[in-house]
């Protein structure tokens, strides 16, 4: 674990609660680089990096609100798992899809509709995480109590920041100053750690979520692109139309002696960048490189 995590919030550097007086040069360099990346792409860049023990390694605008976009879908899978465990839904029961379920971007549901194949909520959860299928997410929300129940669920996990208020695609509006359908980088990093990693060895649902995130078909040019080869990673992206939000959240298994059995969570949220999408994705990969360097140099 990095002994002296630094927080860079709105341009201010503050020492973590470790109590150490010194600041590793690598951490100081990292926070400066993140600030420079933000300046280069324009808009706001939010970052949260949590180690395997729950300590905050690094944050930039870590407590500011950013649009969730599709990053909520990883936590939505856990909402479904909890509802199934409580007996309120049967996530393995098959049912027929309807044309009325259609919304923009639904690769899995569109294929199943065309084939007239029944599906289960469990299949839809996998599609929501792995392919970011919007119709799949909406159907899970409908079956589990909607956005209000999603928010209640994350509150029960100790997250008092993340909130879901609408369904796809309306939740991607990202209006200036609107707190609906938002999270913070640090809150999401902690939430994903709890839902996918904590006590996961004997929890098939958490292992399933990990595997779905590892199999994600979106985000190859974002966090994944900045990590060293040989570091397993699972991620969930989020994107708003018009480029007003581009996000990625990830679980990373660093191939280092200290972290091999203790994966970290990294979240990167970008709000209203001025740079084109490919440059924003490259910037997110650069943030991942900074995170990897901090992890690799920690003692």
PDB file of C-alpha atoms in Angstrom:
ATOM      1  CA  UNK A   1       0.000   0.000   0.000  1.00  0.00           C
ATOM      2  CA  UNK A   2       1.256   3.453  -0.832  1.00  0.00           C
ATOM      3  CA  UNK A   3       2.187   4.917   2.528  1.00  0.00           C
ATOM      4  CA  UNK A   4       1.533   8.527   1.614  1.00  0.00           C
ATOM      5  CA  UNK A   5      -1.416   8.908  -0.725  1.00  0.00           C
ATOM      6  CA  UNK A   6      -1.872  12.421  -2.063  1.00  0.00           C
ATOM      7  CA  UNK A   7      -5.171  13.966  -2.955  1.00  0.00           C
ATOM      8  CA  UNK A   8      -5.382  16.550  -5.694  1.00  0.00           C
ATOM      9  CA  UNK A   9      -8.766  18.206  -5.549  1.00  0.00           C
ATOM     10  CA  UNK A  10      -9.507  21.249  -7.705  1.00  0.00           C
ATOM     11  CA  UNK A  11      -5.802  22.017  -7.909  1.00  0.00           C
ATOM     12  CA  UNK A  12      -5.043  21.646  -4.188  1.00  0.00           C
ATOM     13  CA  UNK A  13      -2.606  19.049  -2.877  1.00  0.00           C
ATOM     14  CA  UNK A  14      -3.374  17.554   0.524  1.00  0.00           C
ATOM     15  CA  UNK A  15      -1.734  14.732   2.425  1.00  0.00           C
ATOM     16  CA  UNK A  16      -3.733  11.612   3.193  1.00  0.00           C
ATOM     17  CA  UNK A  17      -4.564  10.508   6.702  1.00  0.00           C
ATOM     18  CA  UNK A  18      -1.482   8.334   6.948  1.00  0.00           C
ATOM     19  CA  UNK A  19       0.246  11.001   9.036  1.00  0.00           C
ATOM     20  CA  UNK A  20       3.528  10.724   7.134  1.00  0.00           C
ATOM     21  CA  UNK A  21       5.306  14.025   6.686  1.00  0.00           C
ATOM     22  CA  UNK A  22       7.057  13.136   3.468  1.00  0.00           C
ATOM     23  CA  UNK A  23       5.528  12.817   0.029  1.00  0.00           C
ATOM     24  CA  UNK A  24       6.935  10.298  -2.456  1.00  0.00           C
ATOM     25  CA  UNK A  25       8.295  12.021  -5.528  1.00  0.00           C
ATOM     26  CA  UNK A  26       6.274   9.658  -7.717  1.00  0.00           C
ATOM     27  CA  UNK A  27       3.025  10.718  -6.044  1.00  0.00           C
ATOM     28  CA  UNK A  28       3.854  14.409  -6.366  1.00  0.00           C
ATOM     29  CA  UNK A  29       4.661  13.856 -10.015  1.00  0.00           C
ATOM     30  CA  UNK A  30       1.433  11.929 -10.506  1.00  0.00           C
ATOM     31  CA  UNK A  31      -0.875  14.615  -9.182  1.00  0.00           C
ATOM     32  CA  UNK A  32       0.901  17.239 -11.253  1.00  0.00           C
ATOM     33  CA  UNK A  33       0.538  15.131 -14.368  1.00  0.00           C
ATOM     34  CA  UNK A  34      -3.180  14.624 -13.789  1.00  0.00           C
ATOM     35  CA  UNK A  35      -3.673  18.371 -13.454  1.00  0.00           C
ATOM     36  CA  UNK A  36      -1.789  18.858 -16.715  1.00  0.00           C
ATOM     37  CA  UNK A  37      -3.891  16.210 -18.459  1.00  0.00           C
ATOM     38  CA  UNK A  38      -7.049  18.002 -17.368  1.00  0.00           C
ATOM     39  CA  UNK A  39      -5.724  21.290 -18.685  1.00  0.00           C
ATOM     40  CA  UNK A  40      -4.837  19.709 -22.010  1.00  0.00           C
ATOM     41  CA  UNK A  41      -8.242  18.139 -22.693  1.00  0.00           C
ATOM     42  CA  UNK A  42     -10.377  20.851 -21.106  1.00  0.00           C
ATOM     43  CA  UNK A  43     -13.403  20.369 -18.893  1.00  0.00           C
ATOM     44  CA  UNK A  44     -13.173  18.475 -15.614  1.00  0.00           C
ATOM     45  CA  UNK A  45     -11.210  15.285 -14.993  1.00  0.00           C
ATOM     46  CA  UNK A  46     -12.141  13.196 -11.962  1.00  0.00           C
ATOM     47  CA  UNK A  47      -9.981  10.343 -10.678  1.00  0.00           C
ATOM     48  CA  UNK A  48     -10.224   7.918  -7.770  1.00  0.00           C
ATOM     49  CA  UNK A  49      -7.697   5.158  -6.998  1.00  0.00           C
ATOM     50  CA  UNK A  50      -8.399   2.805  -4.073  1.00  0.00           C
ATOM     51  CA  UNK A  51      -6.052   0.029  -2.963  1.00  0.00           C
ATOM     52  CA  UNK A  52      -7.042  -3.490  -1.946  1.00  0.00           C
ATOM     53  CA  UNK A  53      -7.376  -2.530   1.694  1.00  0.00           C
ATOM     54  CA  UNK A  54      -9.663   0.393   0.954  1.00  0.00           C
ATOM     55  CA  UNK A  55      -7.086   3.164   1.332  1.00  0.00           C
ATOM     56  CA  UNK A  56      -7.300   6.100  -1.046  1.00  0.00           C
ATOM     57  CA  UNK A  57      -4.077   6.239  -3.038  1.00  0.00           C
ATOM     58  CA  UNK A  58      -4.878   9.132  -5.337  1.00  0.00           C
ATOM     59  CA  UNK A  59      -7.774  11.426  -6.187  1.00  0.00           C
ATOM     60  CA  UNK A  60      -8.367  14.407  -8.422  1.00  0.00           C
ATOM     61  CA  UNK A  61     -11.726  16.109  -8.019  1.00  0.00           C
ATOM     62  CA  UNK A  62     -12.466  12.936  -6.123  1.00  0.00           C
ATOM     63  CA  UNK A  63     -15.550  14.208  -4.309  1.00  0.00           C
ATOM     64  CA  UNK A  64     -17.060  16.235  -7.143  1.00  0.00           C
ATOM     65  CA  UNK A  65     -20.150  14.993  -8.962  1.00  0.00           C
ATOM     66  CA  UNK A  66     -19.905  13.568 -12.463  1.00  0.00           C
ATOM     67  CA  UNK A  67     -22.530  11.987 -14.707  1.00  0.00           C
ATOM     68  CA  UNK A  68     -22.760   8.242 -14.177  1.00  0.00           C
ATOM     69  CA  UNK A  69     -23.684   7.376 -17.745  1.00  0.00           C
ATOM     70  CA  UNK A  70     -23.338   3.612 -18.187  1.00  0.00           C
ATOM     71  CA  UNK A  71     -20.864   3.113 -15.339  1.00  0.00           C
ATOM     72  CA  UNK A  72     -23.897   2.422 -13.128  1.00  0.00           C
ATOM     73  CA  UNK A  73     -24.448  -0.887 -14.912  1.00  0.00           C
ATOM     74  CA  UNK A  74     -21.749  -2.702 -12.941  1.00  0.00           C
ATOM     75  CA  UNK A  75     -23.497  -1.861  -9.672  1.00  0.00           C
ATOM     76  CA  UNK A  76     -26.853  -2.670 -11.286  1.00  0.00           C
ATOM     77  CA  UNK A  77     -25.737  -6.281 -11.642  1.00  0.00           C
ATOM     78  CA  UNK A  78     -25.255  -6.376  -7.875  1.00  0.00           C
ATOM     79  CA  UNK A  79     -28.744  -4.927  -7.387  1.00  0.00           C
ATOM     80  CA  UNK A  80     -30.089  -7.873  -9.372  1.00  0.00           C
ATOM     81  CA  UNK A  81     -28.014 -10.401  -7.427  1.00  0.00           C
ATOM     82  CA  UNK A  82     -29.365  -8.994  -4.155  1.00  0.00           C
ATOM     83  CA  UNK A  83     -32.961  -9.074  -5.390  1.00  0.00           C
ATOM     84  CA  UNK A  84     -32.557 -12.694  -6.462  1.00  0.00           C
ATOM     85  CA  UNK A  85     -31.049 -13.624  -3.087  1.00  0.00           C
ATOM     86  CA  UNK A  86     -33.976 -11.919  -1.351  1.00  0.00           C
ATOM     87  CA  UNK A  87     -36.451 -13.877  -3.451  1.00  0.00           C
ATOM     88  CA  UNK A  88     -38.074 -10.834  -5.039  1.00  0.00           C
ATOM     89  CA  UNK A  89     -37.000 -11.847  -8.548  1.00  0.00           C
ATOM     90  CA  UNK A  90     -35.845 -15.029 -10.247  1.00  0.00           C
ATOM     91  CA  UNK A  91     -32.915 -13.891 -12.329  1.00  0.00           C
ATOM     92  CA  UNK A  92     -32.696 -17.203 -14.177  1.00  0.00           C
ATOM     93  CA  UNK A  93     -36.326 -17.367 -15.345  1.00  0.00           C
ATOM     94  CA  UNK A  94     -36.706 -16.831 -19.089  1.00  0.00           C
ATOM     95  CA  UNK A  95     -39.199 -14.349 -20.553  1.00  0.00           C
ATOM     96  CA  UNK A  96     -40.036 -12.918 -23.957  1.00  0.00           C
ATOM     97  CA  UNK A  97     -38.709  -9.573 -25.085  1.00  0.00           C
ATOM     98  CA  UNK A  98     -41.061  -6.999 -26.611  1.00  0.00           C
ATOM     99  CA  UNK A  99     -40.554  -4.405 -29.351  1.00  0.00           C
ATOM    100  CA  UNK A 100     -41.529  -1.792 -26.762  1.00  0.00           C
ATOM    101  CA  UNK A 101     -38.296  -2.620 -24.913  1.00  0.00           C
ATOM    102  CA  UNK A 102     -36.265  -0.995 -27.685  1.00  0.00           C
ATOM    103  CA  UNK A 103     -34.027   1.973 -26.886  1.00  0.00           C
ATOM    104  CA  UNK A 104     -30.919   3.314 -28.628  1.00  0.00           C
ATOM    105  CA  UNK A 105     -27.913   0.971 -28.407  1.00  0.00           C
ATOM    106  CA  UNK A 106     -29.016  -2.531 -27.484  1.00  0.00           C
ATOM    107  CA  UNK A 107     -26.761  -5.026 -29.303  1.00  0.00           C
ATOM    108  CA  UNK A 108     -27.714  -8.046 -27.192  1.00  0.00           C
ATOM    109  CA  UNK A 109     -31.436  -7.338 -26.897  1.00  0.00           C
ATOM    110  CA  UNK A 110     -31.699  -6.474 -30.588  1.00  0.00           C
ATOM    111  CA  UNK A 111     -30.200  -9.828 -31.525  1.00  0.00           C
ATOM    112  CA  UNK A 112     -32.513 -11.736 -29.193  1.00  0.00           C
ATOM    113  CA  UNK A 113     -35.566  -9.800 -30.391  1.00  0.00           C
ATOM    114  CA  UNK A 114     -34.747 -10.599 -33.999  1.00  0.00           C
ATOM    115  CA  UNK A 115     -34.365 -14.283 -33.157  1.00  0.00           C
ATOM    116  CA  UNK A 116     -37.469 -14.247 -30.920  1.00  0.00           C
ATOM    117  CA  UNK A 117     -35.417 -15.889 -28.192  1.00  0.00           C
ATOM    118  CA  UNK A 118     -36.462 -15.590 -24.539  1.00  0.00           C
ATOM    119  CA  UNK A 119     -33.889 -14.236 -22.116  1.00  0.00           C
ATOM    120  CA  UNK A 120     -33.248 -14.158 -18.373  1.00  0.00           C
ATOM    121  CA  UNK A 121     -32.427 -11.182 -16.183  1.00  0.00           C
ATOM    122  CA  UNK A 122     -29.082 -12.846 -15.490  1.00  0.00           C
ATOM    123  CA  UNK A 123     -28.293 -12.829 -19.211  1.00  0.00           C
ATOM    124  CA  UNK A 124     -29.387  -9.209 -19.429  1.00  0.00           C
ATOM    125  CA  UNK A 125     -27.107  -8.240 -16.548  1.00  0.00           C
ATOM    126  CA  UNK A 126     -24.170  -9.790 -18.341  1.00  0.00           C
ATOM    127  CA  UNK A 127     -25.092  -7.923 -21.501  1.00  0.00           C
ATOM    128  CA  UNK A 128     -25.441  -4.646 -19.610  1.00  0.00           C
ATOM    129  CA  UNK A 129     -21.951  -4.993 -18.141  1.00  0.00           C
ATOM    130  CA  UNK A 130     -20.118  -6.576 -21.061  1.00  0.00           C
ATOM    131  CA  UNK A 131     -21.707  -4.736 -24.001  1.00  0.00           C
ATOM    132  CA  UNK A 132     -23.365  -1.787 -22.207  1.00  0.00           C
ATOM    133  CA  UNK A 133     -26.767  -2.796 -23.616  1.00  0.00           C
ATOM    134  CA  UNK A 134     -29.214  -0.041 -22.648  1.00  0.00           C
ATOM    135  CA  UNK A 135     -32.403  -2.057 -23.048  1.00  0.00           C
ATOM    136  CA  UNK A 136     -30.942  -4.784 -20.844  1.00  0.00           C
ATOM    137  CA  UNK A 137     -30.249  -2.251 -18.108  1.00  0.00           C
ATOM    138  CA  UNK A 138     -33.762  -0.814 -18.334  1.00  0.00           C
ATOM    139  CA  UNK A 139     -35.351  -4.248 -18.049  1.00  0.00           C
ATOM    140  CA  UNK A 140     -33.307  -5.015 -14.939  1.00  0.00           C
ATOM    141  CA  UNK A 141     -34.280  -1.675 -13.417  1.00  0.00           C
ATOM    142  CA  UNK A 142     -37.941  -2.392 -14.160  1.00  0.00           C
ATOM    143  CA  UNK A 143     -37.725  -5.800 -12.482  1.00  0.00           C
ATOM    144  CA  UNK A 144     -35.857  -4.609  -9.384  1.00  0.00           C
ATOM    145  CA  UNK A 145     -37.695  -1.433  -8.412  1.00  0.00           C
ATOM    146  CA  UNK A 146     -36.301   1.201 -10.742  1.00  0.00           C
ATOM    147  CA  UNK A 147     -33.780   3.976 -10.144  1.00  0.00           C
ATOM    148  CA  UNK A 148     -35.099   4.625  -6.635  1.00  0.00           C
ATOM    149  CA  UNK A 149     -34.326   1.058  -5.577  1.00  0.00           C
ATOM    150  CA  UNK A 150     -30.880   1.294  -7.170  1.00  0.00           C
ATOM    151  CA  UNK A 151     -30.162   4.370  -5.065  1.00  0.00           C
ATOM    152  CA  UNK A 152     -31.531   2.714  -1.931  1.00  0.00           C
ATOM    153  CA  UNK A 153     -29.266  -0.270  -2.589  1.00  0.00           C
ATOM    154  CA  UNK A 154     -26.092   1.791  -2.894  1.00  0.00           C
ATOM    155  CA  UNK A 155     -27.022   3.712   0.261  1.00  0.00           C
ATOM    156  CA  UNK A 156     -27.207   0.364   2.053  1.00  0.00           C
ATOM    157  CA  UNK A 157     -23.635  -0.290   0.874  1.00  0.00           C
ATOM    158  CA  UNK A 158     -22.468   2.901   2.585  1.00  0.00           C
ATOM    159  CA  UNK A 159     -22.411   5.070  -0.546  1.00  0.00           C
ATOM    160  CA  UNK A 160     -24.207   8.339   0.226  1.00  0.00           C
ATOM    161  CA  UNK A 161     -23.164  10.018  -3.029  1.00  0.00           C
ATOM    162  CA  UNK A 162     -24.128   7.870  -6.018  1.00  0.00           C
ATOM    163  CA  UNK A 163     -27.712   8.309  -7.181  1.00  0.00           C
ATOM    164  CA  UNK A 164     -29.770   7.079 -10.116  1.00  0.00           C
ATOM    165  CA  UNK A 165     -32.899   9.009 -11.038  1.00  0.00           C
ATOM    166  CA  UNK A 166     -33.781   8.026 -14.601  1.00  0.00           C
ATOM    167  CA  UNK A 167     -33.449   5.167 -17.052  1.00  0.00           C
ATOM    168  CA  UNK A 168     -31.636   4.852 -20.373  1.00  0.00           C
ATOM    169  CA  UNK A 169     -31.101   6.990 -22.338  1.00  0.00           C
ATOM    170  CA  UNK A 170     -32.399   9.970 -20.324  1.00  0.00           C
ATOM    171  CA  UNK A 171     -29.902   9.412 -17.501  1.00  0.00           C
ATOM    172  CA  UNK A 172     -27.105  10.548 -19.823  1.00  0.00           C
ATOM    173  CA  UNK A 173     -28.389  14.140 -20.087  1.00  0.00           C
ATOM    174  CA  UNK A 174     -25.605  15.534 -17.868  1.00  0.00           C
ATOM    175  CA  UNK A 175     -27.136  18.989 -17.497  1.00  0.00           C
ATOM    176  CA  UNK A 176     -24.859  21.522 -15.818  1.00  0.00           C
ATOM    177  CA  UNK A 177     -25.447  21.628 -12.072  1.00  0.00           C
ATOM    178  CA  UNK A 178     -27.982  18.775 -12.116  1.00  0.00           C
ATOM    179  CA  UNK A 179     -27.200  16.209  -9.388  1.00  0.00           C
ATOM    180  CA  UNK A 180     -29.431  13.546 -10.937  1.00  0.00           C
ATOM    181  CA  UNK A 181     -27.760  10.374 -12.154  1.00  0.00           C
ATOM    182  CA  UNK A 182     -24.357  11.273 -10.742  1.00  0.00           C
ATOM    183  CA  UNK A 183     -21.565   9.873  -8.619  1.00  0.00           C
ATOM    184  CA  UNK A 184     -18.097  10.963  -7.531  1.00  0.00           C
ATOM    185  CA  UNK A 185     -14.857   9.249  -8.561  1.00  0.00           C
ATOM    186  CA  UNK A 186     -14.001   8.218  -4.999  1.00  0.00           C
ATOM    187  CA  UNK A 187     -17.534   7.088  -4.150  1.00  0.00           C
ATOM    188  CA  UNK A 188     -17.685   4.859  -7.226  1.00  0.00           C
ATOM    189  CA  UNK A 189     -14.217   3.431  -6.602  1.00  0.00           C
ATOM    190  CA  UNK A 190     -15.257   2.442  -3.086  1.00  0.00           C
ATOM    191  CA  UNK A 191     -18.625   1.100  -4.248  1.00  0.00           C
ATOM    192  CA  UNK A 192     -17.146  -1.158  -6.913  1.00  0.00           C
ATOM    193  CA  UNK A 193     -14.536  -2.414  -4.472  1.00  0.00           C
ATOM    194  CA  UNK A 194     -17.290  -3.408  -2.057  1.00  0.00           C
ATOM    195  CA  UNK A 195     -19.599  -4.931  -4.657  1.00  0.00           C
ATOM    196  CA  UNK A 196     -17.020  -6.856  -6.680  1.00  0.00           C
ATOM    197  CA  UNK A 197     -14.030  -7.475  -4.417  1.00  0.00           C
ATOM    198  CA  UNK A 198     -14.720  -7.497  -0.686  1.00  0.00           C
ATOM    199  CA  UNK A 199     -14.970 -11.095   0.583  1.00  0.00           C
ATOM    200  CA  UNK A 200     -15.303 -12.253  -3.012  1.00  0.00           C
ATOM    201  CA  UNK A 201     -13.498 -15.584  -2.687  1.00  0.00           C
ATOM    202  CA  UNK A 202     -16.646 -17.397  -1.559  1.00  0.00           C
ATOM    203  CA  UNK A 203     -19.187 -15.170  -3.316  1.00  0.00           C
ATOM    204  CA  UNK A 204     -20.213 -16.436  -6.744  1.00  0.00           C
ATOM    205  CA  UNK A 205     -22.064 -13.209  -7.571  1.00  0.00           C
ATOM    206  CA  UNK A 206     -18.986 -11.069  -6.965  1.00  0.00           C
ATOM    207  CA  UNK A 207     -16.848 -13.429  -8.999  1.00  0.00           C
ATOM    208  CA  UNK A 208     -19.443 -13.281 -11.770  1.00  0.00           C
ATOM    209  CA  UNK A 209     -19.319  -9.481 -11.769  1.00  0.00           C
ATOM    210  CA  UNK A 210     -15.526  -9.579 -11.915  1.00  0.00           C
ATOM    211  CA  UNK A 211     -15.634 -11.933 -14.893  1.00  0.00           C
ATOM    212  CA  UNK A 212     -18.205  -9.836 -16.725  1.00  0.00           C
ATOM    213  CA  UNK A 213     -16.088  -6.718 -16.245  1.00  0.00           C
ATOM    214  CA  UNK A 214     -13.002  -8.593 -17.452  1.00  0.00           C
ATOM    215  CA  UNK A 215     -14.971  -9.601 -20.557  1.00  0.00           C
ATOM    216  CA  UNK A 216     -16.108  -6.049 -21.296  1.00  0.00           C
ATOM    217  CA  UNK A 217     -16.185  -5.277 -25.001  1.00  0.00           C
ATOM    218  CA  UNK A 218     -16.048  -1.506 -24.489  1.00  0.00           C
ATOM    219  CA  UNK A 219     -13.226   0.753 -23.372  1.00  0.00           C
ATOM    220  CA  UNK A 220     -10.178  -0.818 -25.003  1.00  0.00           C
ATOM    221  CA  UNK A 221      -8.766   2.659 -25.638  1.00  0.00           C
ATOM    222  CA  UNK A 222      -9.405   4.014 -22.135  1.00  0.00           C
ATOM    223  CA  UNK A 223      -8.048   2.612 -18.827  1.00  0.00           C
ATOM    224  CA  UNK A 224      -7.097  -0.728 -20.377  1.00  0.00           C
ATOM    225  CA  UNK A 225      -4.844   0.980 -22.918  1.00  0.00           C
ATOM    226  CA  UNK A 226      -2.667   2.528 -20.219  1.00  0.00           C
ATOM    227  CA  UNK A 227      -1.954  -0.541 -18.108  1.00  0.00           C
ATOM    228  CA  UNK A 228       1.135  -2.746 -18.379  1.00  0.00           C
ATOM    229  CA  UNK A 229       0.805  -5.969 -20.316  1.00  0.00           C
ATOM    230  CA  UNK A 230       0.049  -8.872 -18.035  1.00  0.00           C
ATOM    231  CA  UNK A 231      -2.101  -6.873 -15.613  1.00  0.00           C
ATOM    232  CA  UNK A 232      -5.603  -8.371 -15.631  1.00  0.00           C
ATOM    233  CA  UNK A 233      -8.337  -5.746 -15.692  1.00  0.00           C
ATOM    234  CA  UNK A 234     -12.111  -5.540 -15.740  1.00  0.00           C
ATOM    235  CA  UNK A 235     -13.897  -2.341 -16.650  1.00  0.00           C
ATOM    236  CA  UNK A 236     -17.202  -0.603 -17.328  1.00  0.00           C
ATOM    237  CA  UNK A 237     -17.390   2.466 -19.517  1.00  0.00           C
ATOM    238  CA  UNK A 238     -19.893   5.289 -19.702  1.00  0.00           C
ATOM    239  CA  UNK A 239     -20.422   7.762 -22.525  1.00  0.00           C
ATOM    240  CA  UNK A 240     -22.866  10.601 -23.142  1.00  0.00           C
ATOM    241  CA  UNK A 241     -23.919  11.724 -26.599  1.00  0.00           C
ATOM    242  CA  UNK A 242     -22.073  14.690 -27.984  1.00  0.00           C
ATOM    243  CA  UNK A 243     -18.952  13.936 -25.980  1.00  0.00           C
ATOM    244  CA  UNK A 244     -20.168  15.780 -22.866  1.00  0.00           C
ATOM    245  CA  UNK A 245     -19.122  12.855 -20.664  1.00  0.00           C
ATOM    246  CA  UNK A 246     -16.643  10.000 -21.123  1.00  0.00           C
ATOM    247  CA  UNK A 247     -15.996   7.660 -18.220  1.00  0.00           C
ATOM    248  CA  UNK A 248     -14.373   4.385 -17.282  1.00  0.00           C
ATOM    249  CA  UNK A 249     -14.228   2.430 -14.036  1.00  0.00           C
ATOM    250  CA  UNK A 250     -11.948  -0.539 -13.538  1.00  0.00           C
ATOM    251  CA  UNK A 251     -10.776  -3.298 -11.256  1.00  0.00           C
ATOM    252  CA  UNK A 252      -7.059  -3.896 -11.758  1.00  0.00           C
ATOM    253  CA  UNK A 253      -4.990  -6.880 -10.627  1.00  0.00           C
ATOM    254  CA  UNK A 254      -1.433  -5.455 -10.604  1.00  0.00           C
ATOM    255  CA  UNK A 255       1.294  -7.971 -11.393  1.00  0.00           C
ATOM    256  CA  UNK A 256       3.421  -6.830  -8.453  1.00  0.00           C
ATOM    257  CA  UNK A 257       4.330  -8.817  -5.317  1.00  0.00           C
ATOM    258  CA  UNK A 258       2.483  -6.451  -3.001  1.00  0.00           C
ATOM    259  CA  UNK A 259      -0.702  -6.164  -5.015  1.00  0.00           C
ATOM    260  CA  UNK A 260      -1.066  -9.475  -6.847  1.00  0.00           C
ATOM    261  CA  UNK A 261      -3.713 -10.740  -4.429  1.00  0.00           C
ATOM    262  CA  UNK A 262      -5.115  -7.285  -3.671  1.00  0.00           C
ATOM    263  CA  UNK A 263      -6.694  -5.712  -6.739  1.00  0.00           C
ATOM    264  CA  UNK A 264      -7.208  -1.960  -6.857  1.00  0.00           C
ATOM    265  CA  UNK A 265     -10.091   0.074  -8.230  1.00  0.00           C
ATOM    266  CA  UNK A 266      -9.570   3.034 -10.549  1.00  0.00           C
ATOM    267  CA  UNK A 267     -12.271   5.423 -11.725  1.00  0.00           C
ATOM    268  CA  UNK A 268     -11.874   8.120 -14.363  1.00  0.00           C
ATOM    269  CA  UNK A 269     -14.681  10.569 -15.155  1.00  0.00           C
ATOM    270  CA  UNK A 270     -14.465  13.355 -17.736  1.00  0.00           C
ATOM    271  CA  UNK A 271     -17.022  16.153 -17.945  1.00  0.00           C
ATOM    272  CA  UNK A 272     -17.371  18.451 -20.951  1.00  0.00           C
ATOM    273  CA  UNK A 273     -13.889  18.080 -22.445  1.00  0.00           C
ATOM    274  CA  UNK A 274     -12.868  20.342 -25.294  1.00  0.00           C
ATOM    275  CA  UNK A 275     -10.678  17.685 -26.921  1.00  0.00           C
ATOM    276  CA  UNK A 276     -12.071  15.149 -29.435  1.00  0.00           C
ATOM    277  CA  UNK A 277     -13.116  11.704 -28.125  1.00  0.00           C
ATOM    278  CA  UNK A 278      -9.960   9.897 -29.207  1.00  0.00           C
ATOM    279  CA  UNK A 279      -7.797  12.403 -27.327  1.00  0.00           C
ATOM    280  CA  UNK A 280      -9.976  12.095 -24.238  1.00  0.00           C
ATOM    281  CA  UNK A 281      -9.623   8.312 -24.340  1.00  0.00           C
ATOM    282  CA  UNK A 282      -5.863   8.691 -24.687  1.00  0.00           C
ATOM    283  CA  UNK A 283      -5.887  10.989 -21.668  1.00  0.00           C
ATOM    284  CA  UNK A 284      -7.762   8.358 -19.669  1.00  0.00           C
ATOM    285  CA  UNK A 285      -5.109   5.837 -20.670  1.00  0.00           C
ATOM    286  CA  UNK A 286      -2.475   8.291 -19.443  1.00  0.00           C
ATOM    287  CA  UNK A 287      -4.227   8.456 -16.068  1.00  0.00           C
ATOM    288  CA  UNK A 288      -4.068   4.658 -15.924  1.00  0.00           C
ATOM    289  CA  UNK A 289      -0.319   4.807 -16.626  1.00  0.00           C
ATOM    290  CA  UNK A 290       0.117   7.206 -13.724  1.00  0.00           C
ATOM    291  CA  UNK A 291      -1.885   4.892 -11.477  1.00  0.00           C
ATOM    292  CA  UNK A 292       0.171   1.887 -12.566  1.00  0.00           C
ATOM    293  CA  UNK A 293       3.395   3.747 -11.868  1.00  0.00           C
ATOM    294  CA  UNK A 294       2.249   4.737  -8.377  1.00  0.00           C
ATOM    295  CA  UNK A 295       1.242   1.167  -7.619  1.00  0.00           C
ATOM    296  CA  UNK A 296       4.491  -0.259  -8.983  1.00  0.00           C
ATOM    297  CA  UNK A 297       6.642   2.203  -7.014  1.00  0.00           C
ATOM    298  CA  UNK A 298       4.781   1.823  -3.693  1.00  0.00           C
ATOM    299  CA  UNK A 299       6.456   0.155  -0.750  1.00  0.00           C
TER     300      UNK A 299
END
